[in-house]
Tab-separated table of C-alpha atoms in Angstrom:
chain	number	residue	atom	x	y	z
A	1	MET	CA	-14.302	13.035	-21.157
A	2	SER	CA	-16.165	9.858	-21.289
A	3	ASP	CA	-19.851	9.896	-18.979
A	4	LEU	CA	-17.705	7.682	-16.487
A	5	SER	CA	-14.574	10.006	-16.378
A	6	TRP	CA	-15.765	11.775	-13.182
A	7	LEU	CA	-15.374	8.416	-11.468
A	8	THR	CA	-11.808	9.331	-11.579
A	9	LEU	CA	-12.179	12.131	-9.227
A	10	ALA	CA	-15.022	10.670	-6.647
A	11	PRO	CA	-12.820	8.491	-4.714
A	12	ILE	CA	-10.287	11.452	-4.174
A	13	LEU	CA	-13.189	14.083	-3.420
A	14	THR	CA	-15.298	11.758	-1.407
A	15	PRO	CA	-12.107	11.075	1.612
A	16	LEU	CA	-11.293	15.117	1.163
A	17	GLY	CA	-14.709	16.609	1.729
A	18	PHE	CA	-15.513	14.473	4.510
A	19	GLY	CA	-12.115	15.407	6.110
A	20	LEU	CA	-13.010	19.201	6.149
A	21	LEU	CA	-17.051	18.381	7.590
A	22	LEU	CA	-14.802	16.375	10.532
A	23	LEU	CA	-13.218	19.928	10.990
A	24	TRP	CA	-16.032	21.362	12.365
A	25	PRO	CA	-17.181	20.998	15.666
A	26	SER	CA	-19.593	18.375	16.551
A	27	ALA	CA	-20.218	15.350	18.688
A	28	ARG	CA	-18.086	11.969	18.580
A	29	ALA	CA	-21.223	10.161	17.431
A	30	VAL	CA	-21.706	12.747	14.153
A	31	ARG	CA	-17.925	12.252	13.551
A	32	VAL	CA	-17.788	8.597	13.699
A	33	GLY	CA	-20.683	8.545	10.912
A	34	LEU	CA	-19.051	11.092	9.316
A	35	SER	CA	-15.837	9.201	9.133
A	36	LEU	CA	-17.534	5.822	8.031
A	37	ALA	CA	-19.587	7.073	5.601
A	38	GLY	CA	-16.365	8.806	4.237
A	39	ALA	CA	-14.887	5.733	3.637
A	40	GLY	CA	-17.762	3.441	2.526
A	41	LEU	CA	-18.906	5.863	0.221
A	42	THR	CA	-15.140	6.029	-0.994
A	43	LEU	CA	-14.945	2.055	-1.645
A	44	ALA	CA	-18.318	2.391	-3.449
A	45	PHE	CA	-16.878	4.755	-5.963
A	46	SER	CA	-13.899	2.873	-5.936
A	47	LEU	CA	-15.812	-0.522	-6.837
A	48	GLY	CA	-17.282	1.923	-9.406
A	49	LEU	CA	-14.159	2.299	-10.712
A	50	LEU	CA	-13.112	-1.323	-10.946
A	51	ALA	CA	-16.668	-2.199	-13.114
A	52	ALA	CA	-16.039	0.628	-15.623
A	53	THR	CA	-12.942	-0.698	-16.419
A	54	ALA	CA	-13.516	-4.272	-16.431
A	55	ASP	CA	-13.496	-4.501	-20.185
A	56	GLY	CA	-10.321	-3.007	-20.506
A	57	THR	CA	-11.542	0.897	-20.694
A	58	VAL	CA	-8.941	3.626	-19.497
A	59	LEU	CA	-11.005	6.161	-17.482
A	60	VAL	CA	-9.792	9.597	-18.105
A	61	GLY	CA	-10.689	13.173	-16.281
A	62	ALA	CA	-9.537	15.932	-17.399
A	63	VAL	CA	-9.611	18.801	-14.366
A	64	GLY	CA	-10.774	21.833	-15.660
A	65	GLY	CA	-10.834	20.552	-19.058
A	66	TRP	CA	-7.493	20.476	-20.307
A	67	PRO	CA	-6.919	17.624	-22.120
A	68	ALA	CA	-4.147	14.989	-21.958
A	69	PRO	CA	-0.915	15.565	-22.157
A	70	PHE	CA	-1.345	19.443	-21.444
A	71	GLY	CA	-3.929	19.651	-18.421
A	72	ILE	CA	-3.751	17.400	-14.862
A	73	VAL	CA	-5.621	14.149	-16.017
A	74	LEU	CA	-6.381	11.366	-13.284
A	75	THR	CA	-6.552	7.804	-15.173
A	76	ALA	CA	-8.196	4.543	-14.162
A	77	ASP	CA	-7.347	1.210	-16.282
A	78	ARG	CA	-7.442	-1.927	-14.892
A	79	LEU	CA	-4.483	-1.919	-12.349
A	80	ALA	CA	-5.109	1.473	-10.579
A	81	ALA	CA	-8.970	0.579	-9.733
A	82	TRP	CA	-7.255	-2.544	-8.634
A	83	VAL	CA	-5.138	-0.690	-6.237
A	84	SER	CA	-7.883	1.945	-5.342
A	85	VAL	CA	-10.614	-1.005	-3.734
A	86	LEU	CA	-7.563	-2.741	-1.941
A	87	GLY	CA	-6.986	1.195	-0.623
A	88	ALA	CA	-10.533	1.716	0.277
A	89	VAL	CA	-11.186	-1.486	2.150
A	90	SER	CA	-8.007	-1.140	4.164
A	91	ALA	CA	-9.435	2.325	5.057
A	92	VAL	CA	-12.889	1.053	5.872
A	93	PHE	CA	-11.582	-1.235	8.508
A	94	ALA	CA	-9.128	1.641	9.477
A	95	VAL	CA	-12.050	3.736	10.528
A	96	TRP	CA	-13.969	1.044	11.701
A	97	GLN	CA	-11.202	0.282	14.107
A	98	ALA	CA	-10.770	3.915	15.196
A	99	ALA	CA	-14.676	4.269	15.880
A	100	ALA	CA	-14.827	1.130	18.237
A	101	ASP	CA	-11.869	2.396	20.336
A	102	PRO	CA	-12.269	5.733	21.478
A	103	ASP	CA	-8.740	7.781	21.712
A	104	PRO	CA	-10.267	11.114	23.383
A	105	VAL	CA	-6.820	12.904	23.491
A	106	ARG	CA	-5.964	12.286	19.317
A	107	GLU	CA	-9.509	12.448	18.353
A	108	LYS	CA	-9.512	16.418	20.099
A	109	HIS	CA	-6.713	16.678	17.445
A	110	HIS	CA	-9.125	15.691	14.507
A	111	LEU	CA	-7.389	12.151	14.331
A	112	LEU	CA	-10.363	11.301	12.091
A	113	ALA	CA	-9.942	14.201	9.672
A	114	LEU	CA	-6.687	13.645	9.337
A	115	MET	CA	-7.445	9.716	8.221
A	116	GLN	CA	-9.550	10.828	5.873
A	117	PHE	CA	-6.996	13.667	4.347
A	118	LEU	CA	-4.599	10.563	3.911
A	119	PHE	CA	-7.187	8.390	2.372
A	120	ALA	CA	-7.385	11.276	-0.282
A	121	GLY	CA	-3.747	10.972	-0.492
A	122	VAL	CA	-3.440	7.470	-1.551
A	123	GLN	CA	-6.259	7.629	-3.505
A	124	MET	CA	-5.158	10.374	-5.666
A	125	SER	CA	-1.418	8.638	-6.025
A	126	PHE	CA	-3.116	5.389	-7.027
A	127	LEU	CA	-5.015	7.522	-10.102
A	128	THR	CA	-3.161	10.167	-11.437
A	129	GLY	CA	-1.418	9.868	-14.563
A	130	ASP	CA	0.537	12.904	-14.667
A	131	LEU	CA	4.251	12.511	-12.506
A	132	PHE	CA	4.685	15.386	-10.961
A	133	ASN	CA	1.236	15.145	-9.784
A	134	LEU	CA	2.374	11.770	-7.962
A	135	PHE	CA	4.511	13.821	-6.492
A	136	VAL	CA	2.062	16.154	-5.447
A	137	ALA	CA	-0.507	13.095	-4.175
A	138	PHE	CA	2.734	11.987	-2.389
A	139	GLU	CA	2.532	15.051	-0.542
A	140	VAL	CA	-0.952	15.419	0.299
A	141	MET	CA	-0.976	11.689	1.546
A	142	LEU	CA	2.130	12.571	3.901
A	143	VAL	CA	1.413	15.584	5.254
A	144	ALA	CA	-1.255	13.721	6.861
A	145	SER	CA	0.516	10.515	7.699
A	146	TYR	CA	3.442	12.933	9.136
A	147	ALA	CA	0.368	14.211	11.663
A	148	LEU	CA	-0.592	11.050	12.405
A	149	ALA	CA	2.901	9.782	12.828
A	150	VAL	CA	3.227	12.495	15.776
A	151	LEU	CA	-0.017	12.892	17.125
A	152	GLY	CA	-0.054	12.016	20.810
A	153	SER	CA	3.590	13.318	21.098
A	154	THR	CA	4.474	10.019	22.944
A	155	ARG	CA	8.342	9.821	23.361
A	156	GLU	CA	8.883	6.799	20.613
A	157	GLN	CA	6.093	8.503	18.600
A	158	LEU	CA	8.218	11.833	18.274
A	159	ARG	CA	12.053	9.798	17.778
A	160	GLU	CA	10.424	6.936	15.445
A	161	GLY	CA	8.319	9.978	13.482
A	162	PHE	CA	11.277	11.984	12.950
A	163	ARG	CA	13.037	9.220	11.152
A	164	TYR	CA	9.619	8.867	9.504
A	165	ILE	CA	9.669	12.300	8.229
A	166	VAL	CA	13.392	12.810	7.203
A	167	MET	CA	13.286	9.607	5.031
A	168	ASN	CA	10.077	10.415	3.141
A	169	LEU	CA	11.512	14.230	2.980
A	170	ALA	CA	14.261	13.455	1.316
A	171	ALA	CA	12.709	10.859	-0.954
A	172	SER	CA	10.475	13.597	-2.078
A	173	ALA	CA	13.295	15.875	-3.012
A	174	LEU	CA	14.764	13.376	-5.246
A	175	LEU	CA	11.545	12.647	-7.125
A	176	VAL	CA	11.633	16.598	-7.337
A	177	VAL	CA	14.850	16.626	-9.115
A	178	SER	CA	13.826	13.190	-11.086
A	179	CYS	CA	10.763	15.149	-12.263
A	180	GLY	CA	12.812	18.138	-13.383
A	181	LEU	CA	15.492	15.362	-15.201
A	182	ALA	CA	12.403	13.414	-16.986
A	183	TYR	CA	10.778	17.048	-18.424
A	184	GLY	CA	14.059	18.427	-19.308
A	185	VAL	CA	14.828	14.881	-21.080
A	186	LEU	CA	11.507	13.805	-22.797
A	187	GLY	CA	9.694	17.442	-22.357
A	188	THR	CA	6.471	15.961	-20.418
A	189	LEU	CA	5.437	14.788	-17.244
A	190	ASN	CA	1.936	12.629	-18.403
A	191	MET	CA	2.606	9.051	-17.921
A	192	ALA	CA	1.052	8.226	-21.004
A	193	HIS	CA	3.040	11.069	-22.808
A	194	LEU	CA	6.323	9.964	-21.354
A	195	ALA	CA	5.897	6.370	-22.486
A	196	GLN	CA	5.067	7.627	-25.671
A	197	ARG	CA	8.177	9.849	-26.198
A	198	ALA	CA	10.928	7.084	-24.598
A	199	ALA	CA	9.158	4.400	-26.884
A	200	GLU	CA	10.689	7.202	-29.871
A	201	LEU	CA	13.785	7.543	-28.263
A	202	GLY	CA	14.423	3.750	-27.857
A	203	PRO	CA	17.223	2.458	-25.366
A	204	ASN	CA	18.477	5.729	-23.984
A	205	PRO	CA	21.085	6.154	-21.171
A	206	THR	CA	19.802	9.532	-19.795
A	207	VAL	CA	15.928	7.875	-19.755
A	208	THR	CA	17.514	4.887	-18.113
A	209	ALA	CA	19.490	7.100	-15.600
A	210	VAL	CA	16.228	8.633	-14.937
A	211	GLY	CA	14.313	5.560	-14.643
A	212	VAL	CA	16.788	4.251	-11.561
A	213	LEU	CA	16.366	7.525	-10.381
A	214	LEU	CA	12.975	7.088	-9.781
A	215	LEU	CA	13.376	3.462	-8.652
A	216	ILE	CA	15.661	4.751	-5.589
A	217	VAL	CA	12.735	7.018	-4.912
A	218	PHE	CA	9.885	4.696	-4.983
A	219	ALA	CA	11.919	1.946	-3.192
A	220	ALA	CA	12.447	4.288	-0.423
A	221	LYS	CA	9.064	5.246	-0.088
A	222	GLY	CA	7.679	1.141	-0.877
A	223	ALA	CA	10.511	0.506	2.052
A	224	LEU	CA	13.247	-1.872	-0.026
A	225	PHE	CA	16.134	-2.639	1.962
A	226	PRO	CA	18.088	-0.907	3.158
A	227	LEU	CA	15.868	2.238	2.364
A	228	GLY	CA	12.783	0.543	4.709
A	229	PHE	CA	14.691	1.161	8.431
A	230	TRP	CA	12.375	3.724	9.099
A	231	LEU	CA	9.156	1.200	8.802
A	232	PRO	CA	9.440	-1.566	11.548
A	233	GLY	CA	10.198	1.324	14.056
A	234	THR	CA	7.601	4.014	12.724
A	235	TYR	CA	4.310	1.718	12.563
A	236	PRO	CA	4.250	-0.018	15.807
A	237	ALA	CA	4.266	3.835	17.519
A	238	LEU	CA	1.240	5.083	15.600
A	239	PRO	CA	-2.383	4.329	17.266
A	240	PRO	CA	-3.670	0.758	15.783
A	241	ALA	CA	-6.207	1.994	14.007
A	242	VAL	CA	-3.720	4.287	11.867
A	243	GLY	CA	-1.247	1.640	12.035
A	244	THR	CA	-3.243	-0.936	10.362
A	245	PHE	CA	-3.694	1.449	7.382
A	246	PHE	CA	-0.487	2.736	6.899
A	247	ALA	CA	0.804	-1.187	7.311
A	248	ALA	CA	-1.485	-2.512	4.703
A	249	VAL	CA	-1.387	0.556	2.198
A	250	LEU	CA	1.187	3.137	2.495
A	251	THR	CA	4.507	0.535	1.241
A	252	LYS	CA	2.382	-0.606	-1.293
A	253	VAL	CA	1.770	3.016	-2.852
A	254	GLY	CA	5.823	2.799	-3.543
A	255	VAL	CA	5.388	-0.476	-4.913
A	256	TYR	CA	2.233	0.652	-7.021
A	257	ALA	CA	4.835	3.533	-8.604
A	258	LEU	CA	6.998	0.991	-9.374
A	259	LEU	CA	4.474	-1.204	-11.074
A	260	ARG	CA	3.206	1.999	-13.161
A	261	VAL	CA	6.062	3.296	-13.791
A	262	PHE	CA	8.539	0.497	-15.162
A	263	THR	CA	5.800	-1.224	-16.860
A	264	THR	CA	3.988	1.624	-18.782
A	265	VAL	CA	6.757	4.475	-19.171
A	266	PHE	CA	10.799	3.374	-18.494
A	267	ASN	CA	10.641	-0.122	-19.880
A	268	GLN	CA	12.999	0.824	-23.087
A	269	GLU	CA	16.258	-0.712	-20.958
A	270	ALA	CA	14.071	-3.454	-18.562
A	271	ALA	CA	17.112	-4.965	-17.370
A	272	VAL	CA	18.864	-2.761	-15.779
A	273	THR	CA	15.863	-1.877	-13.398
A	274	ASN	CA	14.404	-5.299	-13.204
A	275	THR	CA	18.047	-6.570	-12.222
A	276	LEU	CA	17.932	-3.921	-9.784
A	277	LEU	CA	14.471	-4.712	-8.442
A	278	LEU	CA	15.510	-8.254	-8.731
A	279	GLY	CA	18.144	-7.875	-6.173
A	280	LEU	CA	16.552	-5.511	-3.477
A	281	GLY	CA	13.587	-8.073	-4.076
A	282	THR	CA	15.896	-10.831	-2.572
A	283	VAL	CA	17.461	-8.708	0.026
A	284	THR	CA	14.381	-7.298	1.284
A	285	MET	CA	12.428	-11.086	1.704
A	286	LEU	CA	15.072	-12.054	3.936
A	287	TYR	CA	15.299	-9.130	6.384
A	288	GLY	CA	11.964	-8.709	6.838
A	289	ALA	CA	11.187	-12.747	7.553
A	290	LEU	CA	14.622	-12.701	10.094
A	291	GLY	CA	13.767	-8.993	11.694
A	292	ALA	CA	10.448	-10.574	12.474
A	293	ALA	CA	11.558	-13.622	13.868
A	294	SER	CA	14.239	-11.681	16.408
A	295	GLN	CA	11.046	-9.389	17.305
A	296	ARG	CA	8.941	-10.580	20.741
A	297	GLU	CA	6.182	-7.580	19.909
A	298	TRP	CA	2.965	-7.655	18.177
A	299	ARG	CA	3.394	-4.645	16.012
A	300	ARG	CA	6.957	-4.890	15.505
A	301	ILE	CA	6.845	-8.518	14.112
A	302	LEU	CA	4.077	-7.303	11.906
A	303	SER	CA	5.927	-4.507	10.495
A	304	PHE	CA	8.801	-6.617	9.667
A	305	LEU	CA	6.150	-8.963	7.631
A	306	VAL	CA	5.112	-5.988	5.526
A	307	VAL	CA	9.029	-5.298	4.878
A	308	SER	CA	9.147	-8.689	3.605
A	309	SER	CA	5.965	-8.855	1.558
A	310	VAL	CA	7.293	-5.520	-0.321
A	311	GLY	CA	10.443	-7.817	-0.900
A	312	TYR	CA	8.005	-9.969	-2.936
A	313	LEU	CA	6.263	-8.353	-4.963
A	314	ALA	CA	9.866	-6.396	-6.145
A	315	PHE	CA	10.725	-10.298	-6.992
A	316	GLY	CA	7.497	-10.601	-9.183
A	317	LEU	CA	7.921	-7.344	-10.657
A	318	GLY	CA	12.065	-7.099	-11.073
A	319	LEU	CA	11.233	-11.004	-13.129
A	320	GLY	CA	9.630	-8.845	-15.933
A	321	THR	CA	7.898	-11.572	-17.492
A	322	GLY	CA	3.879	-11.855	-17.986
A	323	GLU	CA	3.795	-14.795	-15.912
A	324	ALA	CA	5.387	-12.706	-12.912
A	325	VAL	CA	3.932	-9.262	-13.255
A	326	ARG	CA	0.561	-11.490	-12.673
A	327	ALA	CA	2.131	-13.077	-9.843
A	328	SER	CA	2.841	-9.653	-8.117
A	329	VAL	CA	-0.985	-8.480	-9.199
A	330	GLY	CA	-2.282	-10.977	-6.966
A	331	TYR	CA	0.191	-10.794	-4.341
A	332	PHE	CA	-0.681	-7.502	-4.331
A	333	ALA	CA	-4.411	-7.849	-3.140
A	334	VAL	CA	-3.387	-11.162	-0.928
A	335	SER	CA	-0.498	-8.629	0.801
A	336	VAL	CA	-2.786	-5.935	1.828
A	337	VAL	CA	-5.806	-8.082	2.954
A	338	VAL	CA	-3.927	-10.168	5.141
A	339	THR	CA	-1.927	-7.652	6.286
A	340	THR	CA	-4.657	-5.564	7.417
A	341	ALA	CA	-6.158	-8.584	9.073
A	342	LEU	CA	-3.139	-9.167	11.303
A	343	PHE	CA	-3.112	-5.554	12.203
A	344	CYS	CA	-6.771	-5.532	13.354
A	345	VAL	CA	-6.103	-9.050	14.800
A	346	ALA	CA	-3.025	-7.799	16.884
A	347	GLY	CA	-5.218	-4.875	18.293
A	348	VAL	CA	-7.980	-6.549	19.762
A	349	ALA	CA	-4.689	-9.046	21.142
A	350	GLU	CA	-2.893	-6.136	22.571
A	351	ARG	CA	-6.171	-4.475	24.527
A	352	ALA	CA	-6.994	-8.100	25.835
A	353	SER	CA	-3.702	-8.619	27.176
A	354	GLY	CA	-2.709	-5.035	28.269
A	355	SER	CA	0.226	-5.676	26.634
A	356	ARG	CA	2.306	-5.485	23.226
A	357	LEU	CA	4.509	-8.134	23.868
A	358	VAL	CA	3.312	-11.675	22.824
A	359	ARG	CA	4.265	-13.873	26.071
A	360	VAL	CA	1.489	-14.076	27.560
A	361	ARG	CA	0.125	-17.536	26.981
A	362	GLY	CA	-2.688	-19.713	27.186
A	363	MET	CA	-5.270	-16.637	25.089
A	364	LEU	CA	-6.641	-19.526	23.615
A	365	ASP	CA	-8.837	-20.670	26.077
A	366	VAL	CA	-10.005	-16.837	26.493
A	367	LEU	CA	-9.976	-15.513	22.898
A	368	PRO	CA	-10.674	-19.098	20.316
A	369	LEU	CA	-12.077	-17.552	17.879
A	370	LEU	CA	-9.293	-14.610	17.264
A	371	ALA	CA	-6.706	-17.603	17.772
A	372	ALA	CA	-8.311	-19.333	14.733
A	373	CYS	CA	-8.316	-15.975	12.714
A	374	PHE	CA	-4.357	-15.730	13.392
A	375	LEU	CA	-4.063	-18.749	12.633
A	376	LEU	CA	-5.813	-18.703	9.106
A	377	CYS	CA	-3.410	-15.205	8.989
A	378	ALA	CA	-0.781	-16.961	9.552
A	379	LEU	CA	-0.726	-19.906	7.185
A	380	THR	CA	-1.431	-16.801	4.784
A	381	VAL	CA	1.557	-14.760	4.860
A	382	ALA	CA	3.421	-17.673	5.437
A	383	GLY	CA	2.551	-19.138	2.350
A	384	LEU	CA	0.977	-22.106	3.039
A	385	PRO	CA	-1.743	-24.437	1.334
A	386	PRO	CA	-4.862	-23.630	1.496
A	387	SER	CA	-4.377	-20.082	2.022
A	388	GLY	CA	-4.362	-17.628	-0.836
A	389	GLY	CA	-1.103	-16.588	-0.197
A	390	PHE	CA	0.153	-19.897	-0.861
A	391	VAL	CA	-1.438	-19.251	-4.374
A	392	ALA	CA	0.384	-15.919	-4.710
A	393	LYS	CA	3.787	-17.417	-3.795
A	394	TYR	CA	3.649	-20.143	-5.879
A	395	ALA	CA	3.046	-18.287	-8.536
A	396	LEU	CA	5.788	-16.250	-7.596
A	397	VAL	CA	8.590	-19.073	-7.406
A	398	ARG	CA	6.850	-20.808	-10.930
A	399	ALA	CA	8.030	-17.709	-12.380
A	400	GLY	CA	11.234	-17.120	-10.767
A	401	LEU	CA	12.071	-20.810	-12.134
A	402	ALA	CA	10.851	-20.242	-15.490
A	403	GLN	CA	12.735	-16.960	-15.713
A	404	GLY	CA	16.025	-19.270	-14.935
A	405	SER	CA	19.085	-16.847	-14.600
A	406	LEU	CA	21.163	-16.858	-11.554
A	407	LEU	CA	20.009	-13.619	-9.872
A	408	ALA	CA	15.988	-15.359	-10.130
A	409	GLY	CA	17.089	-18.774	-8.590
A	410	LEU	CA	18.702	-16.868	-5.910
A	411	ALA	CA	15.165	-14.323	-5.405
A	412	VAL	CA	13.759	-18.085	-5.528
A	413	ALA	CA	15.497	-19.340	-2.438
A	414	SER	CA	15.355	-16.288	-0.870
A	415	ALA	CA	11.509	-16.402	-1.283
A	416	LEU	CA	11.738	-19.954	-0.112
A	417	LEU	CA	13.563	-19.428	3.417
A	418	SER	CA	11.736	-16.384	3.630
A	419	SER	CA	8.129	-18.208	4.100
A	420	LEU	CA	9.834	-20.990	6.645
A	421	ILE	CA	11.079	-18.087	8.820
A	422	THR	CA	7.616	-16.549	8.746
A	423	LEU	CA	5.872	-19.566	9.155
A	424	TYR	CA	9.018	-20.022	12.322
A	425	ALA	CA	8.286	-16.438	13.690
A	426	MET	CA	4.162	-16.730	13.338
A	427	LEU	CA	4.457	-19.885	15.186
A	428	ASN	CA	6.436	-18.411	17.931
A	429	VAL	CA	3.587	-15.633	18.305
A	430	TRP	CA	1.246	-18.545	18.575
A	431	ARG	CA	3.134	-20.149	21.021
A	432	GLY	CA	3.950	-17.253	22.938
A	433	PHE	CA	0.152	-15.395	23.237
A	434	PHE	CA	-2.409	-18.617	22.431
A	435	TRP	CA	-0.834	-21.549	23.422
A	436	GLY	CA	-0.365	-22.895	27.365
A	437	GLN	CA	-1.816	-22.102	30.416
A	438	HIS	CA	-2.959	-18.811	31.034
A	439	PRO	CA	-1.348	-17.376	34.442
A	440	ASN	CA	-4.309	-16.805	36.834
A	441	TRP	CA	-2.527	-13.761	37.964
A	442	LEU	CA	-2.407	-11.613	34.635
A	443	PRO	CA	-5.289	-9.968	33.734
A	444	VAL	CA	-7.627	-10.284	30.545
A	445	TYR	CA	-9.623	-7.169	29.718
A	446	ARG	CA	-12.884	-6.455	27.972
A	447	VAL	CA	-12.398	-5.529	23.958
A	448	PRO	CA	-15.591	-3.760	22.627
A	449	ARG	CA	-17.666	-5.865	20.338
A	450	PRO	CA	-17.091	-3.780	17.357
A	451	LEU	CA	-13.484	-4.214	17.786
A	452	HIS	CA	-13.334	-7.815	17.663
A	453	ALA	CA	-16.097	-7.510	14.804
A	454	ALA	CA	-13.541	-5.291	12.190
A	455	ALA	CA	-10.498	-8.600	13.245
A	456	TYR	CA	-13.331	-11.304	12.115
A	457	ALA	CA	-15.071	-9.424	9.238
A	458	ALA	CA	-10.957	-8.705	7.817
A	459	CYS	CA	-10.522	-12.443	8.517
A	460	ALA	CA	-13.034	-13.541	6.347
A	461	LEU	CA	-11.993	-11.439	3.625
A	462	VAL	CA	-8.645	-13.801	3.937
A	463	ALA	CA	-10.705	-16.947	3.748
A	464	GLY	CA	-12.279	-15.513	0.976
A	465	LEU	CA	-8.614	-14.893	-0.845
A	466	SER	CA	-9.018	-18.656	-0.672
A	467	LEU	CA	-12.378	-18.941	-2.049
A	468	PHE	CA	-12.105	-16.899	-4.488
A	469	ALA	CA	-8.184	-17.438	-5.683
A	470	GLY	CA	-9.676	-18.355	-9.388
A	471	PRO	CA	-11.808	-14.975	-10.030
A	472	LEU	CA	-8.852	-12.798	-8.190
A	473	PHE	CA	-6.145	-14.732	-10.266
A	474	ALA	CA	-8.102	-14.122	-13.373
A	475	ARG	CA	-8.270	-10.365	-12.641
A	476	ALA	CA	-4.643	-10.444	-12.186
A	477	ASP	CA	-4.103	-12.211	-15.456
A	478	ALA	CA	-6.196	-9.531	-16.866
A	479	THR	CA	-4.287	-6.752	-15.360
A	480	ALA	CA	-0.942	-7.900	-15.751
A	481	ALA	CA	-1.799	-8.594	-19.675
A	482	GLU	CA	-2.777	-4.610	-20.125
A	483	LEU	CA	0.583	-3.488	-18.132
A	484	ARG	CA	2.513	-5.603	-20.590
A	485	ASP	CA	0.540	-3.332	-23.384
A	486	PRO	CA	1.314	-0.097	-22.354
A	487	ALA	CA	0.486	1.365	-25.604
A	488	ARG	CA	-3.287	0.032	-25.296
A	489	TYR	CA	-2.570	2.705	-21.858
A	490	VAL	CA	-1.024	5.310	-23.944
A	491	ARG	CA	-3.850	5.373	-26.794
A	492	GLY	CA	-6.410	5.352	-23.620
A	493	VAL	CA	-4.848	8.623	-22.457
A	494	LEU	CA	-4.196	10.253	-25.424
A	495	GLY	CA	-6.017	9.071	-28.071
A	496	ASP	CA	-5.080	8.008	-31.539
A	497	ALA	CA	-4.220	11.386	-33.203
A	498	PRO	CA	-0.691	12.743	-32.524
A	499	VAL	CA	0.037	14.851	-29.950
A	500	VAL	CA	0.707	17.630	-31.381
A	501	ILE	CA	2.111	20.985	-28.903
A	502	PRO	CA	0.285	24.609	-30.059
A	503	PRO	CA	2.352	27.358	-31.160
A	504	ALA	CA	3.228	29.834	-28.507
A	505	PRO	CA	0.537	32.839	-28.610
A	506	THR	CA	1.872	35.916	-29.981
A	507	GLY	CA	0.754	39.771	-30.768
A	508	GLU	CA	-2.492	40.368	-29.308
A	509	GLU	CA	-3.102	36.707	-28.298
A	510	ALA	CA	-0.511	36.988	-25.464
A	511	VAL	CA	-1.423	40.454	-24.504
A	512	LYS	CA	-4.965	38.767	-23.791
């Protein structure tokens, strides 16, 4: 273990520890303080990972002192550190929202503690270096998310929560089967060792079949069409703070798993999985955009945009070129930040109007700064200049045109059409909620200032994506280069020496 290997554990253990502390009965001010401290410390440790991996170092933390590939290891390279920071940023805003908008019923049933457990599961998903422990991380994350999905027990929550739970249980069952098959074929579940063994075997139909099974699992977790049917109904049923984190990060865990597994491990017959990803991404982009245009409630519109954003990521990953992977890594950051900001804006808008509907009209005079923030986010999510969304989508489209296949051409057309439809959906929200004369008979409710502040701070980050697009894509470029060289990750985790499986203990050793 290197001197900084403990950093791979810190973003997981911190929210886990604070979650346990939050189970202890205490005053609300104490619980809110602990929640904010937990999310803030997790972000600090994630930033530490980002700094420690900036030069290409792969940090490896061996749990219990057992080295890879025999023990449980946590790994952080540029990609893992990057997504860890993004997850922690969204967690800070979710806790900020929860702190600013008291929910006595849900808090009585440990809302804040469950959120910390959810953050721990997400961080573990990003940092694990083992396929089976990725399943364990998913389960830690999902058990907390199941509780959060139904906490409150409204009819809508129970109905949508049931679909969410059944879908994820089915995907988790398939993941266990896939892990078993991967172990049966390659004899290991450590991702670096899997990559090494798969490279030794070369193109192999059985290995490719295992890869396709994993693709189905991660596509379901990431809500790619048609496996994401559960998402647009589930996220709007959640409390605003929880919905913000779910929308910004939970689907991205599935996308991260796709990025990790199909750039590092199962890349021997990339044409098969890339074609599937490109096809799914093409349809998902359009499905999400059309769904957003068809809805009239804030968070239902935004939930469909989450689906569409996952389609863009699958599009970039399916292209498979270095430029496309770079664009996907950049778009990943844009998508997490703008989704967080839009859900924060929606939380304020719903609270001020007392309605989930966007057909309120005239809120521009009442909430001018929120209107400006929404406009900035709308430009970003639609991919118009000068937003960071434009830079990311332009890079994806350019990579698609450079790849040049018929399916890539269709995906490019889908990406451009989806952006236009997304713009139409955003303009509908603007016209319906902010534009026009506000009816005198319709009340405007007071919104706590900290809730406003969370939305404005998240939108400031969206503005930062435009101002610092250069450094953002420089980081994405370095990350993509690392992903295009899986041997570097393998060496970082396993070292330069060949893996030697120790002989089974015999005689007195076995008795001891």
